[in-house]
Protein backbone atom coordinates (compact mmCIF):
# COMPACT_ATOMS: atom_id res chain seq x y z
CA UNK A 1 0.00 0.00 0.00
CA UNK A 2 2.70 2.51 0.98
CA UNK A 3 4.72 1.84 -2.17
CA UNK A 4 1.57 2.24 -4.29
CA UNK A 5 0.96 5.63 -2.68
CA UNK A 6 4.56 6.64 -3.33
CA UNK A 7 4.34 5.63 -6.97
CA UNK A 8 1.11 7.47 -7.53
CA UNK A 9 2.52 10.59 -5.83
CA UNK A 10 5.36 10.64 -8.34
CA UNK A 11 3.02 10.12 -11.28
CA UNK A 12 0.73 12.92 -10.16
CA UNK A 13 3.63 15.31 -9.59
CA UNK A 14 4.71 14.82 -13.19
CA UNK A 15 1.25 15.36 -14.74
CA UNK A 16 1.01 17.72 -17.73
CA UNK A 17 -1.96 18.79 -19.84
CA UNK A 18 -2.04 20.71 -23.12
CA UNK A 19 -5.71 21.51 -23.09
CA UNK A 20 -8.66 21.69 -20.74
CA UNK A 21 -10.02 18.53 -22.37
CA UNK A 22 -6.84 16.62 -21.65
CA UNK A 23 -6.96 17.88 -18.09
CA UNK A 24 -10.53 16.64 -17.63
CA UNK A 25 -9.42 13.15 -18.71
CA UNK A 26 -6.70 13.26 -16.04
CA UNK A 27 -9.12 14.48 -13.39
CA UNK A 28 -11.43 11.55 -14.10
CA UNK A 29 -8.50 9.13 -14.14
CA UNK A 30 -7.28 10.09 -10.70
CA UNK A 31 -9.96 11.93 -8.77
CA UNK A 32 -13.37 10.65 -9.88
CA UNK A 33 -15.23 8.10 -7.76
CA UNK A 34 -13.60 5.27 -9.66
CA UNK A 35 -10.32 7.12 -10.10
CA UNK A 36 -6.99 5.71 -8.96
CA UNK A 37 -6.79 7.84 -5.83
CA UNK A 38 -10.34 7.00 -4.80
CA UNK A 39 -9.68 3.28 -5.36
CA UNK A 40 -6.78 3.43 -2.93
CA UNK A 41 -9.19 4.78 -0.33
CA UNK A 42 -11.28 1.61 -0.89
CA UNK A 43 -8.22 -0.52 -0.22
CA UNK A 44 -7.72 1.36 3.06
CA UNK A 45 -10.06 -1.10 4.81
CA UNK A 46 -7.56 -3.90 4.37
CA UNK A 47 -4.68 -1.94 6.00
CA UNK A 48 -3.72 -3.46 9.38
CA UNK A 49 -4.95 -1.40 12.32
CA UNK A 50 -1.50 -0.40 13.59
CA UNK A 51 -0.66 1.15 10.19
CA UNK A 52 -4.03 2.84 9.62
CA UNK A 53 -2.97 6.14 11.16
CA UNK A 54 0.17 6.54 9.07
CA UNK A 55 -1.33 5.26 5.81
CA UNK A 56 -4.45 7.40 6.32
CA UNK A 57 -2.28 10.49 6.57
CA UNK A 58 -0.35 9.56 3.41
CA UNK A 59 -3.57 8.95 1.54
CA UNK A 60 -4.97 12.33 2.52
CA UNK A 61 -1.76 14.00 1.43
CA UNK A 62 -1.97 12.23 -1.92
CA UNK A 63 -5.53 13.36 -2.46
CA UNK A 64 -4.69 16.98 -1.64
CA UNK A 65 -1.70 16.83 -3.94
CA UNK A 66 -3.79 15.49 -6.81
CA UNK A 67 -6.42 18.19 -6.31
CA UNK A 68 -3.83 20.99 -6.10
CA UNK A 69 -2.05 19.73 -9.17
CA UNK A 70 -5.22 19.52 -11.29
CA UNK A 71 -6.39 22.97 -10.10
CA UNK A 72 -2.95 24.46 -10.80
CA UNK A 73 -2.89 23.09 -14.34
CA UNK A 74 -6.40 24.36 -14.90
CA UNK A 75 -5.46 27.89 -13.83
CA UNK A 76 -2.45 27.93 -16.12
CA UNK A 77 -4.49 26.74 -19.09
CA UNK A 78 -7.27 29.28 -18.41
CA UNK A 79 -4.78 32.14 -18.12
CA UNK A 80 -3.10 31.17 -21.37
CA UNK A 81 -6.47 31.00 -23.08
CA UNK A 82 -7.51 34.41 -21.74
CA UNK A 83 -4.33 36.16 -22.85
CA UNK A 84 -4.56 34.48 -26.23
CA UNK A 85 -8.02 35.93 -26.68
CA UNK A 86 -6.73 39.49 -26.17
CA UNK A 87 -4.57 39.25 -29.25
CA UNK A 88 -6.88 39.80 -32.15
CA UNK A 89 -4.51 39.25 -35.03
CA UNK A 90 -6.94 40.76 -37.52
CA UNK A 91 -6.98 44.12 -35.77
CA UNK A 92 -5.16 47.09 -37.35
CA UNK A 93 -1.97 48.09 -35.53
CA UNK A 94 -2.11 50.71 -32.79
CA UNK A 95 -0.19 53.88 -33.73
CA UNK A 96 3.22 53.84 -32.04
CA UNK A 97 3.84 56.93 -29.94
CA UNK A 98 7.15 58.32 -31.09
CA UNK A 99 9.27 60.44 -28.79
CA UNK A 100 10.30 63.94 -29.78
CA UNK A 101 13.66 65.58 -29.69
CA UNK A 102 14.04 68.22 -27.00
CA UNK A 103 13.75 71.76 -28.41
CA UNK A 104 17.20 72.63 -27.05
CA UNK A 105 18.66 69.60 -28.83
CA UNK A 106 16.97 70.63 -32.07
CA UNK A 107 18.32 74.16 -31.87
CA UNK A 108 21.79 73.06 -30.76
CA UNK A 109 21.85 70.73 -33.76
CA UNK A 110 20.79 73.50 -36.11
CA UNK A 111 23.52 75.80 -34.76
CA UNK A 112 26.08 73.01 -35.22
CA UNK A 113 24.85 72.34 -38.77
CA UNK A 114 25.16 75.99 -39.75
CA UNK A 115 28.72 76.26 -38.47
CA UNK A 116 29.63 72.90 -39.99
CA UNK A 117 28.80 74.38 -43.40
CA UNK A 118 31.60 76.94 -42.93
CA UNK A 119 34.16 74.45 -41.67
CA UNK A 120 33.63 74.26 -37.91
CA UNK A 121 33.98 70.89 -36.20
CA UNK A 122 32.66 70.05 -32.72
CA UNK A 123 34.52 69.44 -29.44
CA UNK A 124 33.14 68.70 -25.99
CA UNK A 125 34.72 68.74 -22.54
CA UNK A 126 34.01 68.02 -18.87
CA UNK A 127 31.35 69.90 -16.88
CA UNK A 128 33.38 69.62 -13.68
CA UNK A 129 36.47 71.70 -14.28
CA UNK A 130 39.39 73.30 -12.50
CA UNK A 131 39.89 77.01 -12.01
CA UNK A 132 42.64 77.26 -14.62
CA UNK A 133 40.59 75.96 -17.55
CA UNK A 134 37.53 78.08 -16.73
CA UNK A 135 39.21 81.28 -15.52
CA UNK A 136 42.98 81.25 -15.12
CA UNK A 137 44.00 80.53 -18.70
CA UNK A 138 41.28 82.86 -19.96
CA UNK A 139 42.86 85.92 -18.43
CA UNK A 140 40.82 86.12 -15.23
CA UNK A 141 43.55 86.88 -12.66
CA UNK A 142 42.80 85.68 -9.09
CA UNK A 143 40.52 88.14 -7.31
CA UNK A 144 39.75 89.82 -10.61
CA UNK A 145 36.33 91.44 -10.35
CA UNK A 146 35.41 89.96 -13.73
CA UNK A 147 34.96 86.62 -11.94
CA UNK A 148 31.88 88.12 -10.34
CA UNK A 149 30.27 88.25 -13.77
CA UNK A 150 29.65 84.53 -13.50
CA UNK A 151 28.39 83.18 -10.19
CA UNK A 152 30.32 79.99 -9.80
CA UNK A 153 29.32 76.73 -8.12
CA UNK A 154 32.33 75.26 -6.34
CA UNK A 155 32.57 71.55 -5.64
CA UNK A 156 32.85 70.91 -1.91
CA UNK A 157 35.40 73.09 -0.13
CA UNK A 158 38.07 73.03 -2.80
CA UNK A 159 37.85 76.37 -4.63
CA UNK A 160 39.94 74.91 -7.43
CA UNK A 161 37.26 72.45 -8.56
CA UNK A 162 34.05 73.91 -9.94
CA UNK A 163 31.18 73.50 -12.37
CA UNK A 164 32.10 75.29 -15.57
CA UNK A 165 30.33 78.61 -16.01
CA UNK A 166 30.95 78.68 -19.76
CA UNK A 167 32.16 76.25 -22.39
CA UNK A 168 35.16 78.52 -23.01
CA UNK A 169 36.89 75.95 -20.77
CA UNK A 170 36.79 73.56 -23.74
CA UNK A 171 38.48 76.24 -25.84
CA UNK A 172 41.29 76.26 -23.27
CA UNK A 173 41.61 72.49 -23.54
CA UNK A 174 41.69 72.53 -27.33
CA UNK A 175 44.18 75.40 -27.58
CA UNK A 176 46.41 73.52 -25.15
CA UNK A 177 46.35 70.31 -27.07
CA UNK A 178 46.08 71.26 -30.74
CA UNK A 179 48.05 73.38 -33.14
CA UNK A 180 46.29 76.05 -35.25
CA UNK A 181 44.45 76.26 -37.49
CA UNK A 182 41.62 75.56 -35.06
CA UNK A 183 38.04 76.05 -36.20
CA UNK A 184 35.62 74.54 -33.74
CA UNK A 185 32.41 74.99 -31.81
CA UNK A 186 31.84 73.85 -28.24
CA UNK A 187 28.30 72.94 -27.27
CA UNK A 188 27.49 71.95 -23.70
CA UNK A 189 25.77 72.54 -20.39
CA UNK A 190 27.03 75.23 -18.06
CA UNK A 191 26.20 76.18 -14.47
CA UNK A 192 25.76 79.48 -12.67
CA UNK A 193 24.57 80.13 -9.17
CA UNK A 194 21.43 82.07 -9.98
CA UNK A 195 17.96 82.03 -8.46
CA UNK A 196 15.63 80.07 -10.72
CA UNK A 197 12.93 82.15 -12.39
CA UNK A 198 11.22 82.39 -15.76
CA UNK A 199 14.27 84.17 -17.17
CA UNK A 200 17.23 82.60 -15.31
CA UNK A 201 18.25 79.09 -14.36
CA UNK A 202 21.15 77.57 -12.43
CA UNK A 203 22.10 75.61 -15.53
CA UNK A 204 21.74 76.34 -19.22
CA UNK A 205 23.38 75.46 -22.52
CA UNK A 206 25.91 77.24 -24.65
CA UNK A 207 27.52 76.92 -28.01
CA UNK A 208 30.83 78.75 -28.11
CA UNK A 209 33.09 78.98 -31.13
CA UNK A 210 36.78 79.54 -31.81
CA UNK A 211 38.78 80.20 -34.94
CA UNK A 212 42.55 80.55 -34.73
CA UNK A 213 44.84 80.84 -37.70
CA UNK A 214 47.28 83.27 -39.30
CA UNK A 215 45.71 86.65 -40.11
CA UNK A 216 42.27 86.10 -38.63
CA UNK A 217 40.60 89.49 -38.35
CA UNK A 218 37.52 91.07 -36.80
CA UNK A 219 36.05 91.25 -40.31
CA UNK A 220 36.20 87.43 -40.46
CA UNK A 221 34.33 87.24 -37.16
CA UNK A 222 31.67 89.63 -38.37
CA UNK A 223 31.19 87.74 -41.61
CA UNK A 224 30.85 84.35 -39.86
CA UNK A 225 28.31 85.75 -37.41
CA UNK A 226 26.29 87.48 -40.14
CA UNK A 227 26.18 84.18 -42.01
CA UNK A 228 25.01 82.41 -38.85
CA UNK A 229 22.29 85.00 -38.12
CA UNK A 230 20.87 84.82 -41.63
CA UNK A 231 20.89 81.02 -41.71
CA UNK A 232 19.30 80.79 -38.29
CA UNK A 233 16.73 83.57 -38.43
CA UNK A 234 16.22 84.23 -42.13
CA UNK A 235 17.86 86.04 -45.03
CA UNK A 236 16.51 89.49 -44.07
CA UNK A 237 18.12 89.37 -40.61
CA UNK A 238 20.55 92.17 -39.84
CA UNK A 239 23.24 92.22 -37.16
CA UNK A 240 24.64 94.96 -34.95
CA UNK A 241 27.82 94.77 -32.87
CA UNK A 242 28.13 96.81 -29.68
CA UNK A 243 31.44 97.24 -27.81
CA UNK A 244 31.58 95.13 -24.66
CA UNK A 245 34.03 93.57 -22.26
CA UNK A 246 35.23 90.00 -21.67
CA UNK A 247 38.59 89.22 -20.01
CA UNK A 248 39.49 86.73 -22.75
CA UNK A 249 38.78 88.85 -25.83
CA UNK A 250 40.05 92.23 -26.97
CA UNK A 251 38.27 93.97 -28.55
CA UNK A 252 35.01 92.45 -27.34
CA UNK A 253 31.47 92.92 -28.58
CA UNK A 254 27.91 91.87 -28.02
CA UNK A 255 25.86 91.06 -31.04
CA UNK A 256 22.21 91.94 -31.60
CA UNK A 257 20.03 90.74 -34.44
CA UNK A 258 17.14 92.69 -35.89
CA UNK A 259 14.08 91.51 -33.94
CA UNK A 260 12.85 88.42 -35.72
CA UNK A 261 9.29 88.98 -34.53
CA UNK A 262 8.66 92.50 -35.78
CA UNK A 263 11.45 92.62 -38.36
CA UNK A 264 13.02 95.59 -36.58
CA UNK A 265 9.88 97.74 -36.44
CA UNK A 266 9.72 97.61 -32.63
CA UNK A 267 7.47 95.37 -30.52
CA UNK A 268 7.08 94.32 -26.87
CA UNK A 269 9.47 91.40 -27.49
CA UNK A 270 12.39 93.68 -28.43
CA UNK A 271 11.16 96.37 -26.02
CA UNK A 272 10.47 98.59 -29.03
CA UNK A 273 14.18 98.83 -29.89
CA UNK A 274 14.00 96.64 -33.01
CA UNK A 275 17.05 94.65 -31.78
CA UNK A 276 17.60 91.60 -29.58
CA UNK A 277 20.92 90.51 -28.12
CA UNK A 278 22.05 86.99 -28.95
CA UNK A 279 25.75 86.53 -28.23
CA UNK A 280 29.12 87.74 -26.98
CA UNK A 281 32.24 87.70 -29.12
CA UNK A 282 35.64 89.21 -29.77
CA UNK A 283 39.24 88.69 -30.84
CA UNK A 284 41.03 86.21 -28.59
CA UNK A 285 43.24 88.18 -26.19
CA UNK A 286 46.98 87.59 -26.97
CA UNK A 287 47.46 86.70 -23.28
CA UNK A 288 45.04 83.79 -23.68
CA UNK A 289 46.89 82.48 -26.73
CA UNK A 290 50.16 82.72 -24.84
CA UNK A 291 48.72 80.98 -21.75
CA UNK A 292 47.75 78.09 -23.99
CA UNK A 293 51.07 77.80 -25.80
CA UNK A 294 50.08 79.54 -29.05
CA UNK A 295 52.38 82.29 -30.33
CA UNK A 296 50.33 85.52 -30.58
CA UNK A 297 52.90 87.03 -32.93
CA UNK A 298 52.07 84.39 -35.52
CA UNK A 299 48.45 83.58 -34.82
CA UNK A 300 45.29 85.50 -34.09
CA UNK A 301 41.74 84.33 -33.60
CA UNK A 302 38.18 85.13 -32.80
CA UNK A 303 35.76 83.58 -30.32
CA UNK A 304 32.05 83.84 -29.70
CA UNK A 305 29.55 82.34 -27.30
CA UNK A 306 25.77 82.09 -27.26
CA UNK A 307 23.10 80.62 -25.01
CA UNK A 308 21.07 77.86 -26.67
CA UNK A 309 18.01 78.72 -24.54
CA UNK A 310 18.18 82.31 -25.77
CA UNK A 311 18.29 81.26 -29.43
CA UNK A 312 15.47 78.77 -28.82
CA UNK A 313 13.36 81.48 -27.17
CA UNK A 314 13.83 83.70 -30.17
CA UNK A 315 12.96 80.95 -32.60
CA UNK A 316 9.97 79.56 -30.75
CA UNK A 317 8.94 82.33 -28.31
CA UNK A 318 9.21 80.16 -25.23
CA UNK A 319 8.35 82.60 -22.46
CA UNK A 320 9.51 80.61 -19.43
CA UNK A 321 13.00 79.08 -19.25
CA UNK A 322 11.87 76.56 -16.66
CA UNK A 323 9.80 74.74 -19.30
CA UNK A 324 13.02 73.41 -20.80
CA UNK A 325 13.80 71.28 -17.76
CA UNK A 326 10.37 70.26 -16.49
CA UNK A 327 9.75 67.38 -18.91
CA UNK A 328 6.14 68.40 -19.47
CA UNK A 329 4.97 66.25 -22.38
CA UNK A 330 2.47 68.90 -23.51
CA UNK A 331 5.34 71.34 -24.01
CA UNK A 332 7.76 68.85 -25.55
CA UNK A 333 5.21 67.50 -28.02
CA UNK A 334 4.76 70.98 -29.49
CA UNK A 335 8.14 70.53 -31.16
CA UNK A 336 7.16 67.36 -32.95
CA UNK A 337 7.03 68.99 -36.33
CA UNK A 338 9.49 71.78 -35.69
CA UNK A 339 12.08 70.28 -38.01
N1 LIG B 1 32.19 82.92 -22.44
C1 LIG B 1 31.28 84.01 -22.58
C2 LIG B 1 30.10 83.83 -21.65
O1 LIG B 1 29.84 82.73 -21.22
C3 LIG B 1 30.79 84.19 -23.98
C4 LIG B 1 31.88 84.57 -24.93
C5 LIG B 1 32.61 83.60 -25.58
C6 LIG B 1 32.19 85.89 -25.14
C7 LIG B 1 33.62 83.95 -26.44
C8 LIG B 1 33.20 86.26 -26.00
C9 LIG B 1 33.90 85.27 -26.65
O2 LIG B 1 29.40 84.77 -21.32
Coordinates of C-alpha atoms and ligand atoms in Angstrom, one line a residue:
X1 CA 0.0 0.0 0.0
X2 CA 2.7 2.5 1.0
X3 CA 4.7 1.8 -2.2
X4 CA 1.6 2.2 -4.3
X5 CA 1.0 5.6 -2.7
X6 CA 4.6 6.6 -3.3
X7 CA 4.3 5.6 -7.0
X8 CA 1.1 7.5 -7.5
X9 CA 2.5 10.6 -5.8
X10 CA 5.4 10.6 -8.3
X11 CA 3.0 10.1 -11.3
X12 CA 0.7 12.9 -10.2
X13 CA 3.6 15.3 -9.6
X14 CA 4.7 14.8 -13.2
X15 CA 1.2 15.4 -14.7
X16 CA 1.0 17.7 -17.7
X17 CA -2.0 18.8 -19.8
X18 CA -2.0 20.7 -23.1
X19 CA -5.7 21.5 -23.1
X20 CA -8.7 21.7 -20.7
X21 CA -10.0 18.5 -22.4
X22 CA -6.8 16.6 -21.6
X23 CA -7.0 17.9 -18.1
X24 CA -10.5 16.6 -17.6
X25 CA -9.4 13.2 -18.7
X26 CA -6.7 13.3 -16.0
X27 CA -9.1 14.5 -13.4
X28 CA -11.4 11.6 -14.1
X29 CA -8.5 9.1 -14.1
X30 CA -7.3 10.1 -10.7
X31 CA -10.0 11.9 -8.8
X32 CA -13.4 10.7 -9.9
X33 CA -15.2 8.1 -7.8
X34 CA -13.6 5.3 -9.7
X35 CA -10.3 7.1 -10.1
X36 CA -7.0 5.7 -9.0
X37 CA -6.8 7.8 -5.8
X38 CA -10.3 7.0 -4.8
X39 CA -9.7 3.3 -5.4
X40 CA -6.8 3.4 -2.9
X41 CA -9.2 4.8 -0.3
X42 CA -11.3 1.6 -0.9
X43 CA -8.2 -0.5 -0.2
X44 CA -7.7 1.4 3.1
X45 CA -10.1 -1.1 4.8
X46 CA -7.6 -3.9 4.4
X47 CA -4.7 -1.9 6.0
X48 CA -3.7 -3.5 9.4
X49 CA -4.9 -1.4 12.3
X50 CA -1.5 -0.4 13.6
X51 CA -0.7 1.2 10.2
X52 CA -4.0 2.8 9.6
X53 CA -3.0 6.1 11.2
X54 CA 0.2 6.5 9.1
X55 CA -1.3 5.3 5.8
X56 CA -4.4 7.4 6.3
X57 CA -2.3 10.5 6.6
X58 CA -0.3 9.6 3.4
X59 CA -3.6 8.9 1.5
X60 CA -5.0 12.3 2.5
X61 CA -1.8 14.0 1.4
X62 CA -2.0 12.2 -1.9
X63 CA -5.5 13.4 -2.5
X64 CA -4.7 17.0 -1.6
X65 CA -1.7 16.8 -3.9
X66 CA -3.8 15.5 -6.8
X67 CA -6.4 18.2 -6.3
X68 CA -3.8 21.0 -6.1
X69 CA -2.1 19.7 -9.2
X70 CA -5.2 19.5 -11.3
X71 CA -6.4 23.0 -10.1
X72 CA -2.9 24.5 -10.8
X73 CA -2.9 23.1 -14.3
X74 CA -6.4 24.4 -14.9
X75 CA -5.5 27.9 -13.8
X76 CA -2.4 27.9 -16.1
X77 CA -4.5 26.7 -19.1
X78 CA -7.3 29.3 -18.4
X79 CA -4.8 32.1 -18.1
X80 CA -3.1 31.2 -21.4
X81 CA -6.5 31.0 -23.1
X82 CA -7.5 34.4 -21.7
X83 CA -4.3 36.2 -22.8
X84 CA -4.6 34.5 -26.2
X85 CA -8.0 35.9 -26.7
X86 CA -6.7 39.5 -26.2
X87 CA -4.6 39.2 -29.2
X88 CA -6.9 39.8 -32.1
X89 CA -4.5 39.2 -35.0
X90 CA -6.9 40.8 -37.5
X91 CA -7.0 44.1 -35.8
X92 CA -5.2 47.1 -37.4
X93 CA -2.0 48.1 -35.5
X94 CA -2.1 50.7 -32.8
X95 CA -0.2 53.9 -33.7
X96 CA 3.2 53.8 -32.0
X97 CA 3.8 56.9 -29.9
X98 CA 7.1 58.3 -31.1
X99 CA 9.3 60.4 -28.8
X100 CA 10.3 63.9 -29.8
X101 CA 13.7 65.6 -29.7
X102 CA 14.0 68.2 -27.0
X103 CA 13.8 71.8 -28.4
X104 CA 17.2 72.6 -27.1
X105 CA 18.7 69.6 -28.8
X106 CA 17.0 70.6 -32.1
X107 CA 18.3 74.2 -31.9
X108 CA 21.8 73.1 -30.8
X109 CA 21.9 70.7 -33.8
X110 CA 20.8 73.5 -36.1
X111 CA 23.5 75.8 -34.8
X112 CA 26.1 73.0 -35.2
X113 CA 24.9 72.3 -38.8
X114 CA 25.2 76.0 -39.8
X115 CA 28.7 76.3 -38.5
X116 CA 29.6 72.9 -40.0
X117 CA 28.8 74.4 -43.4
X118 CA 31.6 76.9 -42.9
X119 CA 34.2 74.4 -41.7
X120 CA 33.6 74.3 -37.9
X121 CA 34.0 70.9 -36.2
X122 CA 32.7 70.0 -32.7
X123 CA 34.5 69.4 -29.4
X124 CA 33.1 68.7 -26.0
X125 CA 34.7 68.7 -22.5
X126 CA 34.0 68.0 -18.9
X127 CA 31.3 69.9 -16.9
X128 CA 33.4 69.6 -13.7
X129 CA 36.5 71.7 -14.3
X130 CA 39.4 73.3 -12.5
X131 CA 39.9 77.0 -12.0
X132 CA 42.6 77.3 -14.6
X133 CA 40.6 76.0 -17.5
X134 CA 37.5 78.1 -16.7
X135 CA 39.2 81.3 -15.5
X136 CA 43.0 81.2 -15.1
X137 CA 44.0 80.5 -18.7
X138 CA 41.3 82.9 -20.0
X139 CA 42.9 85.9 -18.4
X140 CA 40.8 86.1 -15.2
X141 CA 43.6 86.9 -12.7
X142 CA 42.8 85.7 -9.1
X143 CA 40.5 88.1 -7.3
X144 CA 39.7 89.8 -10.6
X145 CA 36.3 91.4 -10.3
X146 CA 35.4 90.0 -13.7
X147 CA 35.0 86.6 -11.9
X148 CA 31.9 88.1 -10.3
X149 CA 30.3 88.2 -13.8
X150 CA 29.6 84.5 -13.5
X151 CA 28.4 83.2 -10.2
X152 CA 30.3 80.0 -9.8
X153 CA 29.3 76.7 -8.1
X154 CA 32.3 75.3 -6.3
X155 CA 32.6 71.5 -5.6
X156 CA 32.9 70.9 -1.9
X157 CA 35.4 73.1 -0.1
X158 CA 38.1 73.0 -2.8
X159 CA 37.8 76.4 -4.6
X160 CA 39.9 74.9 -7.4
X161 CA 37.3 72.4 -8.6
X162 CA 34.1 73.9 -9.9
X163 CA 31.2 73.5 -12.4
X164 CA 32.1 75.3 -15.6
X165 CA 30.3 78.6 -16.0
X166 CA 31.0 78.7 -19.8
X167 CA 32.2 76.2 -22.4
X168 CA 35.2 78.5 -23.0
X169 CA 36.9 75.9 -20.8
X170 CA 36.8 73.6 -23.7
X171 CA 38.5 76.2 -25.8
X172 CA 41.3 76.3 -23.3
X173 CA 41.6 72.5 -23.5
X174 CA 41.7 72.5 -27.3
X175 CA 44.2 75.4 -27.6
X176 CA 46.4 73.5 -25.1
X177 CA 46.4 70.3 -27.1
X178 CA 46.1 71.3 -30.7
X179 CA 48.0 73.4 -33.1
X180 CA 46.3 76.0 -35.2
X181 CA 44.5 76.3 -37.5
X182 CA 41.6 75.6 -35.1
X183 CA 38.0 76.0 -36.2
X184 CA 35.6 74.5 -33.7
X185 CA 32.4 75.0 -31.8
X186 CA 31.8 73.9 -28.2
X187 CA 28.3 72.9 -27.3
X188 CA 27.5 71.9 -23.7
X189 CA 25.8 72.5 -20.4
X190 CA 27.0 75.2 -18.1
X191 CA 26.2 76.2 -14.5
X192 CA 25.8 79.5 -12.7
X193 CA 24.6 80.1 -9.2
X194 CA 21.4 82.1 -10.0
X195 CA 18.0 82.0 -8.5
X196 CA 15.6 80.1 -10.7
X197 CA 12.9 82.1 -12.4
X198 CA 11.2 82.4 -15.8
X199 CA 14.3 84.2 -17.2
X200 CA 17.2 82.6 -15.3
X201 CA 18.3 79.1 -14.4
X202 CA 21.2 77.6 -12.4
X203 CA 22.1 75.6 -15.5
X204 CA 21.7 76.3 -19.2
X205 CA 23.4 75.5 -22.5
X206 CA 25.9 77.2 -24.6
X207 CA 27.5 76.9 -28.0
X208 CA 30.8 78.8 -28.1
X209 CA 33.1 79.0 -31.1
X210 CA 36.8 79.5 -31.8
X211 CA 38.8 80.2 -34.9
X212 CA 42.6 80.6 -34.7
X213 CA 44.8 80.8 -37.7
X214 CA 47.3 83.3 -39.3
X215 CA 45.7 86.7 -40.1
X216 CA 42.3 86.1 -38.6
X217 CA 40.6 89.5 -38.4
X218 CA 37.5 91.1 -36.8
X219 CA 36.0 91.2 -40.3
X220 CA 36.2 87.4 -40.5
X221 CA 34.3 87.2 -37.2
X222 CA 31.7 89.6 -38.4
X223 CA 31.2 87.7 -41.6
X224 CA 30.9 84.4 -39.9
X225 CA 28.3 85.8 -37.4
X226 CA 26.3 87.5 -40.1
X227 CA 26.2 84.2 -42.0
X228 CA 25.0 82.4 -38.9
X229 CA 22.3 85.0 -38.1
X230 CA 20.9 84.8 -41.6
X231 CA 20.9 81.0 -41.7
X232 CA 19.3 80.8 -38.3
X233 CA 16.7 83.6 -38.4
X234 CA 16.2 84.2 -42.1
X235 CA 17.9 86.0 -45.0
X236 CA 16.5 89.5 -44.1
X237 CA 18.1 89.4 -40.6
X238 CA 20.6 92.2 -39.8
X239 CA 23.2 92.2 -37.2
X240 CA 24.6 95.0 -35.0
X241 CA 27.8 94.8 -32.9
X242 CA 28.1 96.8 -29.7
X243 CA 31.4 97.2 -27.8
X244 CA 31.6 95.1 -24.7
X245 CA 34.0 93.6 -22.3
X246 CA 35.2 90.0 -21.7
X247 CA 38.6 89.2 -20.0
X248 CA 39.5 86.7 -22.8
X249 CA 38.8 88.8 -25.8
X250 CA 40.0 92.2 -27.0
X251 CA 38.3 94.0 -28.6
X252 CA 35.0 92.4 -27.3
X253 CA 31.5 92.9 -28.6
X254 CA 27.9 91.9 -28.0
X255 CA 25.9 91.1 -31.0
X256 CA 22.2 91.9 -31.6
X257 CA 20.0 90.7 -34.4
X258 CA 17.1 92.7 -35.9
X259 CA 14.1 91.5 -33.9
X260 CA 12.9 88.4 -35.7
X261 CA 9.3 89.0 -34.5
X262 CA 8.7 92.5 -35.8
X263 CA 11.5 92.6 -38.4
X264 CA 13.0 95.6 -36.6
X265 CA 9.9 97.7 -36.4
X266 CA 9.7 97.6 -32.6
X267 CA 7.5 95.4 -30.5
X268 CA 7.1 94.3 -26.9
X269 CA 9.5 91.4 -27.5
X270 CA 12.4 93.7 -28.4
X271 CA 11.2 96.4 -26.0
X272 CA 10.5 98.6 -29.0
X273 CA 14.2 98.8 -29.9
X274 CA 14.0 96.6 -33.0
X275 CA 17.0 94.7 -31.8
X276 CA 17.6 91.6 -29.6
X277 CA 20.9 90.5 -28.1
X278 CA 22.0 87.0 -29.0
X279 CA 25.7 86.5 -28.2
X280 CA 29.1 87.7 -27.0
X281 CA 32.2 87.7 -29.1
X282 CA 35.6 89.2 -29.8
X283 CA 39.2 88.7 -30.8
X284 CA 41.0 86.2 -28.6
X285 CA 43.2 88.2 -26.2
X286 CA 47.0 87.6 -27.0
X287 CA 47.5 86.7 -23.3
X288 CA 45.0 83.8 -23.7
X289 CA 46.9 82.5 -26.7
X290 CA 50.2 82.7 -24.8
X291 CA 48.7 81.0 -21.8
X292 CA 47.7 78.1 -24.0
X293 CA 51.1 77.8 -25.8
X294 CA 50.1 79.5 -29.1
X295 CA 52.4 82.3 -30.3
X296 CA 50.3 85.5 -30.6
X297 CA 52.9 87.0 -32.9
X298 CA 52.1 84.4 -35.5
X299 CA 48.4 83.6 -34.8
X300 CA 45.3 85.5 -34.1
X301 CA 41.7 84.3 -33.6
X302 CA 38.2 85.1 -32.8
X303 CA 35.8 83.6 -30.3
X304 CA 32.1 83.8 -29.7
X305 CA 29.6 82.3 -27.3
X306 CA 25.8 82.1 -27.3
X307 CA 23.1 80.6 -25.0
X308 CA 21.1 77.9 -26.7
X309 CA 18.0 78.7 -24.5
X310 CA 18.2 82.3 -25.8
X311 CA 18.3 81.3 -29.4
X312 CA 15.5 78.8 -28.8
X313 CA 13.4 81.5 -27.2
X314 CA 13.8 83.7 -30.2
X315 CA 13.0 80.9 -32.6
X316 CA 10.0 79.6 -30.7
X317 CA 8.9 82.3 -28.3
X318 CA 9.2 80.2 -25.2
X319 CA 8.4 82.6 -22.5
X320 CA 9.5 80.6 -19.4
X321 CA 13.0 79.1 -19.3
X322 CA 11.9 76.6 -16.7
X323 CA 9.8 74.7 -19.3
X324 CA 13.0 73.4 -20.8
X325 CA 13.8 71.3 -17.8
X326 CA 10.4 70.3 -16.5
X327 CA 9.7 67.4 -18.9
X328 CA 6.1 68.4 -19.5
X329 CA 5.0 66.3 -22.4
X330 CA 2.5 68.9 -23.5
X331 CA 5.3 71.3 -24.0
X332 CA 7.8 68.8 -25.6
X333 CA 5.2 67.5 -28.0
X334 CA 4.8 71.0 -29.5
X335 CA 8.1 70.5 -31.2
X336 CA 7.2 67.4 -33.0
X337 CA 7.0 69.0 -36.3
X338 CA 9.5 71.8 -35.7
X339 CA 12.1 70.3 -38.0
Ligands
LIG1 N1 32.2 82.9 -22.4 C1 31.3 84.0 -22.6 C2 30.1 83.8 -21.7 O1 29.8 82.7 -21.2 C3 30.8 84.2 -24.0 C4 31.9 84.6 -24.9 C5 32.6 83.6 -25.6 C6 32.2 85.9 -25.1 C7 33.6 84.0 -26.4 C8 33.2 86.3 -26.0 C9 33.9 85.3 -26.7 O2 29.4 84.8 -21.3

